[in-house]
Coordinates of C-alpha atoms and ligand atoms in Angstrom, one line a residue:
M1 CA -78.3 196.4 155.5
Q2 CA -75.4 196.6 157.8
D3 CA -77.8 196.7 160.8
L4 CA -79.7 193.7 159.5
R5 CA -76.5 191.8 159.1
E6 CA -75.2 192.5 162.6
T7 CA -78.6 191.9 164.3
Y8 CA -79.0 188.5 162.6
L9 CA -75.4 187.4 163.0
A10 CA -75.7 188.2 166.7
R11 CA -79.0 186.4 167.1
I12 CA -77.6 183.4 165.3
S13 CA -74.6 183.1 167.5
G14 CA -76.7 183.7 170.6
A15 CA -79.2 180.9 169.8
A16 CA -79.2 178.5 172.7
D17 CA -80.7 175.5 170.9
Q18 CA -82.1 174.2 167.6
A19 CA -85.6 175.7 168.3
A20 CA -84.2 179.2 169.0
L21 CA -82.0 178.9 165.9
E22 CA -85.0 177.9 163.7
E23 CA -86.9 181.0 165.0
V24 CA -84.0 183.2 163.8
R25 CA -84.0 181.5 160.5
L26 CA -87.7 182.1 160.0
A27 CA -87.4 185.7 161.1
A28 CA -84.7 186.4 158.5
L29 CA -85.1 183.9 155.6
G30 CA -88.5 182.4 156.1
K31 CA -91.3 183.3 153.6
K32 CA -92.2 186.3 155.7
G33 CA -88.7 186.9 157.0
E34 CA -87.2 190.3 156.9
I35 CA -84.7 189.5 154.2
S36 CA -87.3 187.8 152.0
L37 CA -89.6 190.8 152.3
K38 CA -86.7 193.1 151.3
M39 CA -86.1 190.9 148.3
R40 CA -89.7 191.4 147.3
E41 CA -89.3 195.2 147.4
L42 CA -86.7 194.9 144.6
G43 CA -89.5 194.9 142.0
Q44 CA -90.4 198.5 142.8
M45 CA -86.8 199.8 142.4
S46 CA -85.1 201.2 139.4
P47 CA -82.9 198.8 137.4
E48 CA -79.7 200.5 138.8
E49 CA -80.9 200.3 142.4
R50 CA -82.0 196.8 141.9
Q51 CA -78.6 195.7 140.8
T52 CA -76.7 197.0 143.8
V53 CA -79.4 196.3 146.5
G54 CA -80.2 193.0 144.9
K55 CA -76.5 191.9 145.0
A56 CA -76.1 193.1 148.6
L57 CA -79.3 191.3 149.7
N58 CA -78.1 188.1 148.0
E59 CA -74.8 188.3 149.7
L60 CA -76.4 188.9 153.0
R61 CA -78.8 186.0 152.5
N62 CA -75.9 183.7 151.7
E63 CA -73.9 184.9 154.6
L64 CA -76.8 184.4 157.0
D65 CA -77.5 181.0 155.5
T66 CA -73.9 179.9 156.0
A67 CA -73.9 181.2 159.5
L68 CA -77.2 179.4 160.3
R69 CA -75.8 176.1 159.0
A70 CA -72.5 176.5 160.9
K71 CA -74.5 177.2 164.1
K72 CA -76.7 174.3 163.5
A73 CA -73.8 171.9 163.2
A74 CA -72.2 173.5 166.3
L75 CA -75.4 172.9 168.3
E76 CA -75.5 169.3 167.1
D77 CA -71.9 168.7 168.1
A78 CA -72.6 170.2 171.5
A79 CA -75.6 168.0 172.0
L80 CA -73.6 164.9 171.0
D81 CA -70.9 165.9 173.5
E82 CA -73.4 166.2 176.2
R83 CA -74.8 162.7 175.4
L84 CA -71.4 161.1 175.3
K85 CA -70.6 162.6 178.6
A86 CA -73.9 161.5 180.1
E87 CA -73.7 158.0 178.7
W88 CA -70.0 157.4 179.5
L89 CA -69.3 154.0 180.9
D90 CA -66.2 152.6 182.4
V91 CA -66.0 149.1 180.9
T92 CA -62.8 148.4 182.9
L93 CA -64.8 148.3 186.2
P94 CA -65.0 144.8 187.7
A95 CA -68.4 143.2 187.2
R96 CA -70.8 143.2 190.1
H97 CA -70.9 139.8 191.9
R98 CA -74.0 137.7 191.3
A99 CA -75.0 135.0 193.7
R100 CA -75.4 131.8 191.7
G101 CA -77.6 128.9 192.8
T102 CA -76.6 125.3 192.6
I103 CA -78.4 122.1 191.6
H104 CA -79.3 119.9 194.6
P105 CA -77.7 116.5 194.6
V106 CA -81.1 114.9 194.5
S107 CA -82.0 116.7 191.3
Q108 CA -78.6 116.0 189.8
V109 CA -78.9 112.2 190.6
T110 CA -82.5 112.1 189.3
E111 CA -81.2 113.5 186.0
E112 CA -78.4 111.0 185.9
V113 CA -80.7 108.1 186.6
T114 CA -83.2 109.3 184.1
A115 CA -80.5 109.7 181.4
I116 CA -79.2 106.2 182.0
F117 CA -82.6 104.5 181.9
A118 CA -83.6 106.6 178.9
D119 CA -80.7 105.0 177.0
M120 CA -82.3 101.6 177.8
G121 CA -85.7 102.7 176.5
F122 CA -87.4 103.7 179.7
R123 CA -89.6 106.7 179.7
V124 CA -90.4 108.8 182.8
A125 CA -93.9 108.3 184.3
E126 CA -95.4 110.3 187.1
G127 CA -98.1 110.1 189.8
P128 CA -99.5 112.3 192.6
Q129 CA -97.8 112.5 196.0
I130 CA -101.2 112.4 197.6
E131 CA -102.6 109.0 196.7
T132 CA -105.8 107.1 197.3
D133 CA -105.1 104.0 199.5
W134 CA -106.2 101.9 196.6
Y135 CA -103.3 103.0 194.4
N136 CA -100.8 103.0 197.3
F137 CA -101.9 99.6 198.8
D138 CA -104.8 97.6 197.4
A139 CA -103.8 97.7 193.8
L140 CA -100.3 96.6 194.9
N141 CA -101.8 93.5 196.5
I142 CA -101.4 94.9 200.0
A143 CA -104.7 94.0 201.7
P144 CA -106.2 96.2 204.4
E145 CA -105.1 93.9 207.2
H146 CA -101.7 93.3 205.7
P147 CA -98.8 94.2 208.1
A148 CA -97.1 96.1 205.3
R149 CA -99.6 98.9 205.9
Q150 CA -98.2 99.3 209.4
E151 CA -94.6 98.8 208.3
H152 CA -94.9 101.7 205.9
D153 CA -95.6 104.2 208.7
T154 CA -98.1 106.0 206.6
F155 CA -99.2 109.6 206.8
F156 CA -102.9 109.8 206.4
M157 CA -104.8 112.8 205.1
H158 CA -107.6 114.4 207.1
R159 CA -111.1 113.6 206.1
A160 CA -114.1 115.8 206.7
E161 CA -116.3 114.7 209.6
G162 CA -118.9 112.2 208.5
D163 CA -116.8 111.2 205.4
D164 CA -116.0 107.6 206.0
R165 CA -114.3 106.8 202.8
P166 CA -110.7 105.5 203.4
P167 CA -108.4 108.5 203.8
H168 CA -105.9 109.5 201.1
V169 CA -102.3 108.9 202.0
L170 CA -99.0 110.6 201.3
R171 CA -97.6 107.9 199.0
T172 CA -95.2 105.6 200.9
H173 CA -93.4 104.5 197.8
T174 CA -93.3 105.2 194.1
S175 CA -94.9 101.8 193.3
P176 CA -98.5 103.2 192.8
V177 CA -97.1 104.8 189.6
Q178 CA -96.7 101.2 188.3
I179 CA -100.5 101.0 188.4
R180 CA -101.1 104.4 186.9
A181 CA -98.6 103.9 184.1
M182 CA -100.2 100.5 183.2
Q183 CA -103.6 102.1 183.1
D184 CA -102.4 105.0 181.0
Q185 CA -100.2 103.1 178.5
G186 CA -101.0 99.4 178.6
A187 CA -98.4 96.8 177.6
P188 CA -95.7 96.4 176.5
I189 CA -94.2 99.2 178.6
R190 CA -90.9 100.4 180.0
V191 CA -91.0 103.3 182.5
I192 CA -89.2 104.7 185.5
A193 CA -90.9 106.9 188.0
P194 CA -88.7 109.2 190.2
G195 CA -90.3 111.2 192.9
R196 CA -91.0 112.0 196.6
V197 CA -92.3 109.5 199.0
Y198 CA -93.3 109.9 202.7
R199 CA -92.9 107.7 205.8
M200 CA -93.3 108.6 209.5
D201 CA -89.7 108.0 210.3
M202 CA -86.9 110.3 211.5
D203 CA -83.4 109.3 212.6
L204 CA -79.8 109.4 211.3
T205 CA -80.6 107.5 208.2
H206 CA -84.3 108.3 207.7
T207 CA -86.3 111.5 206.9
P208 CA -90.1 111.7 206.7
M209 CA -89.8 112.7 203.0
F210 CA -87.3 111.0 200.7
H211 CA -86.9 110.1 197.1
Q212 CA -87.3 106.9 195.2
V213 CA -87.2 105.8 191.6
E214 CA -89.5 103.0 190.5
G215 CA -88.6 100.9 187.5
M216 CA -91.0 98.7 185.5
A217 CA -90.7 96.7 182.3
I218 CA -93.6 94.6 180.9
G219 CA -93.4 92.3 177.9
E220 CA -94.3 88.9 176.8
D221 CA -91.2 87.2 178.0
I222 CA -89.5 89.7 180.4
S223 CA -87.7 87.8 183.2
M224 CA -85.5 88.1 186.2
A225 CA -82.5 87.8 183.9
N226 CA -83.5 91.1 182.2
L227 CA -83.9 92.7 185.6
K228 CA -80.4 91.7 186.6
W229 CA -78.9 92.9 183.3
V230 CA -80.7 96.2 183.4
L231 CA -79.6 96.8 187.0
E232 CA -76.0 95.9 186.5
E233 CA -75.9 98.1 183.4
F234 CA -77.4 100.9 185.4
F235 CA -75.1 100.7 188.3
T236 CA -72.0 100.4 186.1
A237 CA -73.1 103.5 184.1
F238 CA -74.0 105.4 187.3
F239 CA -70.9 104.7 189.3
G240 CA -68.6 104.7 186.2
T241 CA -67.1 101.4 187.1
K242 CA -68.1 97.8 186.6
V243 CA -70.5 97.0 189.5
R244 CA -71.6 93.4 190.3
T245 CA -74.9 92.8 192.0
R246 CA -76.2 90.1 194.4
F247 CA -79.8 89.1 194.5
R248 CA -81.2 87.9 197.9
A249 CA -84.6 86.3 198.1
S250 CA -87.0 88.6 199.9
H251 CA -90.7 89.3 200.1
F252 CA -93.0 92.1 198.8
P253 CA -96.7 91.7 198.3
F254 CA -96.5 93.1 194.8
T255 CA -93.7 90.9 193.4
E256 CA -93.3 87.2 193.1
P257 CA -90.5 86.1 193.3
S258 CA -89.0 89.0 195.1
A259 CA -85.3 90.0 195.6
E260 CA -83.4 92.5 197.5
V261 CA -80.4 93.7 195.5
D262 CA -77.0 94.4 196.9
I263 CA -74.1 96.1 195.1
Q264 CA -70.5 95.2 195.4
C265 CA -68.4 97.4 197.6
S266 CA -65.3 97.6 199.8
W267 CA -65.0 99.3 203.2
E268 CA -61.2 99.5 203.3
G269 CA -59.8 102.0 205.7
G270 CA -63.3 103.1 206.7
Q271 CA -63.9 104.3 203.1
L272 CA -66.7 103.0 201.1
R273 CA -65.9 102.1 197.4
V274 CA -68.6 100.8 195.1
G275 CA -67.6 98.3 192.5
E276 CA -64.6 97.0 194.5
G277 CA -63.8 94.3 197.1
D278 CA -66.1 91.6 198.4
G279 CA -68.5 93.5 200.6
W280 CA -72.2 94.0 199.8
L281 CA -74.5 97.0 200.3
E282 CA -78.3 96.7 200.0
V283 CA -79.7 99.3 197.6
L284 CA -83.1 98.2 196.3
G285 CA -86.1 96.0 196.3
S286 CA -87.3 94.2 193.2
G287 CA -89.0 91.2 191.7
M288 CA -91.4 89.9 189.0
M289 CA -94.7 91.7 189.1
H290 CA -97.5 89.8 190.9
P291 CA -100.3 88.8 188.5
K292 CA -102.8 90.7 190.7
V293 CA -100.8 93.8 190.2
L294 CA -100.9 93.4 186.5
Q295 CA -104.6 92.8 186.7
A296 CA -105.1 96.0 188.8
G297 CA -103.3 97.9 186.0
G298 CA -105.7 96.4 183.4
I299 CA -103.1 94.1 181.9
D300 CA -103.7 90.4 181.2
P301 CA -101.3 88.3 183.4
D302 CA -101.7 85.3 181.1
K303 CA -100.2 87.2 178.2
W304 CA -97.8 89.6 179.9
Q305 CA -95.2 89.5 182.6
G306 CA -92.8 92.1 183.9
F307 CA -90.2 93.1 186.5
A308 CA -90.3 96.1 188.9
F309 CA -87.9 97.6 191.3
G310 CA -87.7 100.5 193.7
M311 CA -84.5 102.3 194.7
G312 CA -83.7 105.2 197.0
I313 CA -82.4 108.2 195.1
D314 CA -81.0 110.0 198.2
R315 CA -79.1 106.9 199.0
M316 CA -77.6 106.8 195.5
A317 CA -76.5 110.4 195.8
M318 CA -74.8 109.7 199.2
L319 CA -73.0 106.7 197.7
K320 CA -71.8 108.4 194.5
Y321 CA -70.8 111.7 195.9
G322 CA -69.6 110.7 199.4
I323 CA -72.3 112.7 201.3
P324 CA -72.4 111.4 204.9
D325 CA -75.6 112.7 206.4
L326 CA -79.1 112.1 204.9
R327 CA -80.8 114.7 207.0
A328 CA -78.6 117.5 205.7
F329 CA -80.2 116.9 202.3
F330 CA -83.4 118.6 203.5
E331 CA -82.1 121.3 205.9
S332 CA -81.6 124.0 203.1
D333 CA -78.3 125.0 204.7
L334 CA -76.7 127.2 202.0
R335 CA -73.2 126.2 203.0
W336 CA -74.1 122.6 202.5
L337 CA -75.9 123.4 199.2
R338 CA -72.9 125.3 197.9
H339 CA -70.5 122.5 198.9
Y340 CA -72.5 119.5 197.5
G341 CA -74.5 121.3 194.8
F342 CA -73.8 121.2 191.1
G343 CA -73.3 124.0 188.6
A344 CA -76.3 124.7 186.4
L345 CA -74.3 123.8 183.3
E346 CA -72.7 120.6 184.6
A347 CA -74.2 117.9 182.5
P348 CA -75.2 114.7 184.4
S349 CA -72.1 112.6 184.3
V350 CA -73.1 109.4 182.6
H351 CA -70.4 106.9 181.8
A352 CA -70.7 104.3 179.0
G353 CA -71.3 100.9 180.5
Ligands
LIG401 N1 -91.9 99.7 196.9 C1 -90.9 99.0 197.6 C2 -90.4 99.8 198.8 O1 -90.6 101.0 198.8 C3 -89.7 98.7 196.7 C4 -90.1 97.8 195.5 C5 -90.5 98.3 194.3 C6 -90.0 96.4 195.7 C7 -90.8 97.5 193.3 C8 -90.3 95.6 194.6 C9 -90.7 96.1 193.4 O2 -89.7 99.3 199.7

Protein backbone atom coordinates (compact mmCIF):
# COMPACT_ATOMS: atom_id res chain seq x y z
CA MET A 1 0.00 0.00 0.00
CA GLN A 2 2.83 2.31 0.91
CA ASP A 3 4.55 1.48 -2.41
CA LEU A 4 1.38 2.21 -4.33
CA ARG A 5 1.04 5.52 -2.56
CA GLU A 6 4.58 6.64 -3.29
CA THR A 7 4.53 5.46 -6.88
CA TYR A 8 1.35 7.29 -7.71
CA LEU A 9 2.13 10.46 -5.78
CA ALA A 10 5.46 10.61 -7.65
CA ARG A 11 3.79 10.01 -11.02
CA ILE A 12 1.18 12.68 -10.25
CA SER A 13 3.74 15.30 -9.33
CA GLY A 14 5.84 14.34 -12.36
CA ALA A 15 3.00 14.66 -14.91
CA ALA A 16 4.06 17.23 -17.49
CA ASP A 17 0.63 18.08 -18.84
CA GLN A 18 -3.10 17.34 -18.61
CA ALA A 19 -2.85 14.28 -20.87
CA ALA A 20 -0.08 12.69 -18.82
CA LEU A 21 -2.02 13.42 -15.62
CA GLU A 22 -5.15 11.80 -17.04
CA GLU A 23 -3.11 8.70 -17.81
CA VAL A 24 -1.99 8.50 -14.19
CA ARG A 25 -5.56 8.96 -13.00
CA LEU A 26 -6.78 6.10 -15.19
CA ALA A 27 -3.91 3.85 -14.08
CA ALA A 28 -4.79 4.38 -10.42
CA LEU A 29 -8.47 5.20 -10.13
CA GLY A 30 -9.93 4.31 -13.51
CA LYS A 31 -12.32 1.35 -13.81
CA LYS A 32 -9.38 -0.94 -14.42
CA GLY A 33 -6.97 1.12 -12.33
CA GLU A 34 -4.75 -0.48 -9.76
CA ILE A 35 -6.60 0.93 -6.73
CA SER A 36 -9.99 0.02 -8.19
CA LEU A 37 -8.87 -3.56 -8.79
CA LYS A 38 -7.62 -3.75 -5.20
CA MET A 39 -11.01 -2.51 -4.00
CA ARG A 40 -12.63 -5.34 -5.86
CA GLU A 41 -10.44 -7.86 -4.06
CA LEU A 42 -11.97 -6.77 -0.73
CA GLY A 43 -14.90 -9.15 -1.34
CA GLN A 44 -12.68 -12.20 -0.90
CA MET A 45 -11.29 -11.06 2.44
CA SER A 46 -12.38 -11.84 5.93
CA PRO A 47 -14.50 -9.17 7.60
CA GLU A 48 -11.58 -8.04 9.84
CA GLU A 49 -9.15 -7.78 6.95
CA ARG A 50 -11.74 -6.00 4.89
CA GLN A 51 -12.14 -3.33 7.59
CA THR A 52 -8.48 -2.40 7.84
CA VAL A 53 -7.57 -2.85 4.17
CA GLY A 54 -10.79 -1.21 3.02
CA LYS A 55 -10.18 1.81 5.22
CA ALA A 56 -6.58 2.15 4.07
CA LEU A 57 -7.60 1.79 0.39
CA ASN A 58 -10.29 4.45 0.83
CA GLU A 59 -7.82 6.82 2.38
CA LEU A 60 -5.32 6.14 -0.37
CA ARG A 61 -7.96 6.73 -3.03
CA ASN A 62 -8.96 10.01 -1.40
CA GLU A 63 -5.39 11.12 -1.06
CA LEU A 64 -4.61 10.35 -4.71
CA ASP A 65 -7.81 12.00 -5.80
CA THR A 66 -6.90 15.18 -3.90
CA ALA A 67 -3.38 15.11 -5.30
CA LEU A 68 -4.77 14.66 -8.85
CA ARG A 69 -7.09 17.65 -8.46
CA ALA A 70 -4.35 19.82 -7.02
CA LYS A 71 -2.00 18.90 -9.86
CA LYS A 72 -4.73 19.55 -12.41
CA ALA A 73 -5.27 23.04 -11.03
CA ALA A 74 -1.51 23.67 -10.96
CA LEU A 75 -1.16 22.63 -14.60
CA GLU A 76 -4.06 24.91 -15.57
CA ASP A 77 -2.48 27.83 -13.73
CA ALA A 78 0.82 27.19 -15.47
CA ALA A 79 -0.90 27.08 -18.86
CA LEU A 80 -2.66 30.35 -18.13
CA ASP A 81 0.62 31.95 -17.06
CA GLU A 82 2.18 30.84 -20.34
CA ARG A 83 -0.66 32.37 -22.29
CA LEU A 84 -0.58 35.63 -20.39
CA LYS A 85 3.12 35.86 -21.06
CA ALA A 86 2.72 35.06 -24.75
CA GLU A 87 -0.19 37.45 -25.24
CA TRP A 88 1.27 40.32 -23.27
CA LEU A 89 0.77 43.63 -24.93
CA ASP A 90 2.22 47.03 -24.09
CA VAL A 91 -0.73 49.38 -24.53
CA THR A 92 1.46 52.36 -23.67
CA LEU A 93 3.46 52.03 -26.92
CA PRO A 94 2.76 54.89 -29.33
CA ALA A 95 0.47 53.85 -32.22
CA ARG A 96 2.02 53.13 -35.59
CA HIS A 97 1.66 56.04 -38.02
CA ARG A 98 -0.85 55.49 -40.78
CA ALA A 99 -0.69 57.55 -43.94
CA ARG A 100 -4.04 59.22 -44.47
CA GLY A 101 -5.31 60.30 -47.87
CA THR A 102 -7.09 63.57 -48.53
CA ILE A 103 -10.12 64.56 -50.58
CA HIS A 104 -9.14 66.35 -53.80
CA PRO A 105 -10.42 69.95 -54.02
CA VAL A 106 -12.38 69.01 -57.16
CA SER A 107 -14.21 66.26 -55.27
CA GLN A 108 -14.79 68.55 -52.31
CA VAL A 109 -16.20 71.37 -54.46
CA THR A 110 -18.35 68.91 -56.45
CA GLU A 111 -19.86 67.77 -53.14
CA GLU A 112 -20.44 71.35 -52.05
CA VAL A 113 -22.07 72.33 -55.34
CA THR A 114 -24.24 69.22 -55.29
CA ALA A 115 -25.36 69.91 -51.71
CA ILE A 116 -26.33 73.51 -52.46
CA PHE A 117 -28.31 72.66 -55.59
CA ALA A 118 -29.91 69.69 -53.84
CA ASP A 119 -31.35 72.20 -51.35
CA MET A 120 -32.99 73.94 -54.30
CA GLY A 121 -34.52 70.72 -55.62
CA PHE A 122 -31.89 69.78 -58.24
CA ARG A 123 -31.01 66.11 -58.60
CA VAL A 124 -27.73 64.81 -60.01
CA ALA A 125 -27.81 63.44 -63.56
CA GLU A 126 -24.97 61.70 -65.37
CA GLY A 127 -23.83 60.90 -68.87
CA PRO A 128 -20.88 59.14 -70.52
CA GLN A 129 -17.54 60.86 -71.06
CA ILE A 130 -17.28 59.28 -74.51
CA GLU A 131 -20.26 60.72 -76.37
CA THR A 132 -21.74 60.37 -79.83
CA ASP A 133 -21.37 63.55 -81.82
CA TRP A 134 -25.16 63.74 -81.90
CA TYR A 135 -25.41 64.22 -78.12
CA ASN A 136 -22.35 66.45 -77.91
CA PHE A 137 -23.22 68.65 -80.90
CA ASP A 138 -26.29 68.04 -83.13
CA ALA A 139 -28.83 67.66 -80.34
CA LEU A 140 -27.50 70.91 -78.90
CA ASN A 141 -28.22 72.72 -82.15
CA ILE A 142 -24.58 72.75 -83.19
CA ALA A 143 -24.72 71.87 -86.90
CA PRO A 144 -21.83 69.98 -88.52
CA GLU A 145 -20.53 73.10 -90.24
CA HIS A 146 -20.99 75.26 -87.15
CA PRO A 147 -17.76 76.98 -86.04
CA ALA A 148 -18.42 75.90 -82.45
CA ARG A 149 -17.24 72.41 -83.41
CA GLN A 150 -13.83 73.85 -84.16
CA GLU A 151 -13.91 76.17 -81.18
CA HIS A 152 -14.37 73.22 -78.91
CA ASP A 153 -11.02 71.66 -79.90
CA THR A 154 -12.60 68.24 -79.83
CA PHE A 155 -10.82 64.93 -79.19
CA PHE A 156 -12.23 62.38 -81.64
CA MET A 157 -12.22 58.64 -80.98
CA HIS A 158 -10.67 56.29 -83.49
CA ARG A 159 -12.98 54.43 -85.87
CA ALA A 160 -12.18 51.07 -87.43
CA GLU A 161 -11.12 51.28 -91.06
CA GLY A 162 -14.12 51.30 -93.39
CA ASP A 163 -16.45 52.47 -90.61
CA ASP A 164 -17.59 55.85 -91.81
CA ARG A 165 -20.08 56.71 -89.13
CA PRO A 166 -19.19 59.99 -87.43
CA PRO A 167 -16.60 59.28 -84.74
CA HIS A 168 -17.45 59.40 -81.06
CA VAL A 169 -15.93 62.29 -79.14
CA LEU A 170 -14.66 62.91 -75.64
CA ARG A 171 -17.46 65.22 -74.52
CA THR A 172 -16.36 68.83 -74.76
CA HIS A 173 -18.90 70.01 -72.17
CA THR A 174 -21.52 68.60 -69.80
CA SER A 175 -24.37 69.96 -71.98
CA PRO A 176 -25.07 66.56 -73.65
CA VAL A 177 -26.35 65.45 -70.24
CA GLN A 178 -29.19 67.98 -70.75
CA ILE A 179 -30.42 65.85 -73.64
CA ARG A 180 -29.97 62.53 -71.81
CA ALA A 181 -31.73 63.82 -68.69
CA MET A 182 -34.70 65.12 -70.73
CA GLN A 183 -34.97 61.80 -72.56
CA ASP A 184 -34.80 59.85 -69.29
CA GLN A 185 -37.04 61.99 -67.11
CA GLY A 186 -39.17 64.30 -69.28
CA ALA A 187 -40.54 67.57 -67.92
CA PRO A 188 -40.79 69.22 -65.47
CA ILE A 189 -37.22 68.58 -64.42
CA ARG A 190 -34.44 70.11 -62.32
CA VAL A 191 -30.98 68.56 -62.55
CA ILE A 192 -27.32 69.32 -62.26
CA ALA A 193 -24.66 67.24 -64.02
CA PRO A 194 -21.12 67.49 -62.68
CA GLY A 195 -18.32 65.67 -64.49
CA ARG A 196 -15.21 65.57 -66.60
CA VAL A 197 -14.95 67.26 -69.97
CA TYR A 198 -12.16 67.32 -72.55
CA ARG A 199 -10.70 69.90 -74.91
CA MET A 200 -7.42 69.97 -76.78
CA ASP A 201 -5.99 72.87 -74.87
CA MET A 202 -2.99 73.23 -72.58
CA ASP A 203 -1.55 76.38 -71.06
CA LEU A 204 -1.44 78.18 -67.70
CA THR A 205 -5.20 78.26 -67.35
CA HIS A 206 -6.26 75.27 -69.45
CA THR A 207 -5.83 71.50 -69.09
CA PRO A 208 -7.02 68.92 -71.68
CA MET A 209 -9.37 67.47 -69.05
CA PHE A 210 -11.29 69.65 -66.63
CA HIS A 211 -14.59 69.65 -64.77
CA GLN A 212 -17.91 71.33 -65.38
CA VAL A 213 -21.27 71.29 -63.75
CA GLU A 214 -24.32 71.66 -65.93
CA GLY A 215 -27.57 72.99 -64.51
CA MET A 216 -31.01 72.72 -66.09
CA ALA A 217 -34.53 73.54 -64.95
CA ILE A 218 -37.59 73.04 -67.15
CA GLY A 219 -41.13 74.05 -66.25
CA GLU A 220 -44.13 75.76 -67.78
CA ASP A 221 -42.99 79.24 -66.84
CA ILE A 222 -39.30 79.04 -65.94
CA SER A 223 -37.58 82.30 -66.92
CA MET A 224 -34.26 84.17 -66.86
CA ALA A 225 -35.41 85.63 -63.53
CA ASN A 226 -35.41 82.13 -62.01
CA LEU A 227 -31.94 81.57 -63.47
CA LYS A 228 -30.60 84.72 -61.90
CA TRP A 229 -32.12 83.96 -58.50
CA VAL A 230 -30.84 80.38 -58.49
CA LEU A 231 -27.31 81.45 -59.45
CA GLU A 232 -27.14 84.25 -56.87
CA GLU A 233 -28.47 81.91 -54.24
CA PHE A 234 -25.85 79.38 -55.26
CA PHE A 235 -22.87 81.76 -55.25
CA THR A 236 -23.90 83.25 -51.93
CA ALA A 237 -24.12 79.81 -50.32
CA PHE A 238 -20.93 78.61 -52.00
CA PHE A 239 -18.74 81.57 -51.03
CA GLY A 240 -20.47 82.17 -47.71
CA THR A 241 -21.06 85.83 -48.46
CA LYS A 242 -23.63 87.75 -50.49
CA VAL A 243 -22.46 87.65 -54.12
CA ARG A 244 -24.00 89.82 -56.83
CA THR A 245 -24.03 88.64 -60.45
CA ARG A 246 -23.86 90.47 -63.76
CA PHE A 247 -25.45 89.03 -66.89
CA ARG A 248 -23.81 89.93 -70.21
CA ALA A 249 -25.51 89.12 -73.51
CA SER A 250 -23.65 86.32 -75.28
CA HIS A 251 -24.21 83.53 -77.75
CA PHE A 252 -24.48 79.75 -77.50
CA PRO A 253 -26.21 77.63 -80.16
CA PHE A 254 -28.21 75.79 -77.47
CA THR A 255 -29.63 78.81 -75.61
CA GLU A 256 -31.64 81.83 -76.71
CA PRO A 257 -31.23 84.36 -75.25
CA SER A 258 -27.79 83.58 -73.87
CA ALA A 259 -25.80 85.25 -71.13
CA GLU A 260 -22.36 85.03 -69.68
CA VAL A 261 -22.46 85.50 -65.95
CA ASP A 262 -19.89 87.42 -63.91
CA ILE A 263 -19.62 87.44 -60.15
CA GLN A 264 -18.75 90.46 -58.07
CA CYS A 265 -15.18 90.66 -56.79
CA SER A 266 -12.37 92.98 -55.75
CA TRP A 267 -8.68 92.79 -56.64
CA GLU A 268 -7.39 95.00 -53.85
CA GLY A 269 -3.67 94.59 -53.13
CA GLY A 270 -3.41 91.89 -55.78
CA GLN A 271 -5.79 89.74 -53.74
CA LEU A 272 -8.99 88.45 -55.21
CA ARG A 273 -12.07 88.68 -52.98
CA VAL A 274 -15.40 87.34 -54.20
CA GLY A 275 -18.50 89.21 -53.11
CA GLU A 276 -16.72 92.52 -52.51
CA GLY A 277 -15.81 95.63 -54.49
CA ASP A 278 -16.88 96.60 -57.99
CA GLY A 279 -14.83 94.25 -60.18
CA TRP A 280 -16.36 91.39 -62.17
CA LEU A 281 -15.16 87.88 -62.95
CA GLU A 282 -16.67 85.69 -65.64
CA VAL A 283 -17.62 82.27 -64.28
CA LEU A 284 -20.25 80.65 -66.48
CA GLY A 285 -22.35 80.48 -69.62
CA SER A 286 -26.12 80.25 -69.49
CA GLY A 287 -29.42 81.06 -71.14
CA MET A 288 -32.94 79.95 -71.96
CA MET A 289 -32.91 76.53 -73.61
CA HIS A 290 -33.33 76.67 -77.39
CA PRO A 291 -36.63 75.13 -78.63
CA LYS A 292 -34.64 72.75 -80.86
CA VAL A 293 -32.76 71.47 -77.82
CA LEU A 294 -36.00 70.79 -75.95
CA GLN A 295 -37.27 68.98 -79.05
CA ALA A 296 -34.10 66.87 -79.26
CA GLY A 297 -34.75 65.85 -75.67
CA GLY A 298 -38.31 64.82 -76.58
CA ILE A 299 -39.95 67.79 -74.83
CA ASP A 300 -42.64 69.97 -76.44
CA PRO A 301 -41.24 73.53 -76.70
CA ASP A 302 -44.76 74.96 -77.05
CA LYS A 303 -45.60 73.74 -73.58
CA TRP A 304 -42.28 73.81 -71.73
CA GLN A 305 -39.39 76.19 -71.34
CA GLY A 306 -36.26 76.14 -69.23
CA PHE A 307 -32.90 77.58 -68.37
CA ALA A 308 -29.49 75.93 -68.54
CA PHE A 309 -26.03 76.89 -67.42
CA GLY A 310 -22.52 75.44 -67.48
CA MET A 311 -19.84 76.33 -64.96
CA GLY A 312 -16.21 75.29 -64.40
CA ILE A 313 -15.75 73.34 -61.17
CA ASP A 314 -11.96 73.64 -61.08
CA ARG A 315 -12.32 77.39 -61.47
CA MET A 316 -14.73 77.49 -58.54
CA ALA A 317 -12.26 75.51 -56.40
CA MET A 318 -9.45 77.93 -57.28
CA LEU A 319 -11.59 80.94 -56.40
CA LYS A 320 -12.93 79.59 -53.12
CA TYR A 321 -9.76 78.03 -51.78
CA GLY A 322 -7.17 80.42 -53.22
CA ILE A 323 -5.45 77.80 -55.37
CA PRO A 324 -3.28 79.61 -57.91
CA ASP A 325 -2.38 77.07 -60.60
CA LEU A 326 -4.91 74.97 -62.50
CA ARG A 327 -2.39 72.51 -63.89
CA ALA A 328 -1.31 71.45 -60.39
CA PHE A 329 -4.82 70.01 -59.92
CA PHE A 330 -3.97 67.09 -62.17
CA GLU A 331 -0.29 66.47 -61.46
CA SER A 332 -0.90 64.15 -58.47
CA ASP A 333 1.89 65.78 -56.49
CA LEU A 334 1.44 64.43 -52.96
CA ARG A 335 2.73 67.62 -51.35
CA TRP A 336 0.11 69.61 -53.26
CA LEU A 337 -2.62 67.09 -52.43
CA ARG A 338 -1.77 67.20 -48.73
CA HIS A 339 -1.69 70.97 -48.72
CA TYR A 340 -4.92 71.63 -50.61
CA GLY A 341 -6.73 68.37 -49.85
CA PHE A 342 -9.57 67.98 -47.35
CA GLY A 343 -9.93 65.54 -44.47
CA ALA A 344 -12.23 62.62 -45.15
CA LEU A 345 -14.54 63.73 -42.36
CA GLU A 346 -14.69 67.41 -43.26
CA ALA A 347 -18.26 67.96 -44.34
CA PRO A 348 -18.71 70.22 -47.34
CA SER A 349 -18.95 73.72 -45.94
CA VAL A 350 -22.30 75.00 -47.06
CA HIS A 351 -23.42 78.34 -45.70
CA ALA A 352 -27.05 79.33 -45.47
CA GLY A 353 -27.90 81.90 -48.14
N1 LIG B 1 -21.66 74.26 -72.63
C1 LIG B 1 -21.21 75.62 -72.52
C2 LIG B 1 -19.66 75.62 -72.48
O1 LIG B 1 -19.09 74.60 -72.21
C3 LIG B 1 -21.72 76.31 -71.27
C4 LIG B 1 -23.20 76.48 -71.30
C5 LIG B 1 -24.03 75.52 -70.74
C6 LIG B 1 -23.79 77.61 -71.85
C7 LIG B 1 -25.40 75.68 -70.76
C8 LIG B 1 -25.15 77.79 -71.85
C9 LIG B 1 -25.95 76.83 -71.31
O2 LIG B 1 -19.04 76.62 -72.71
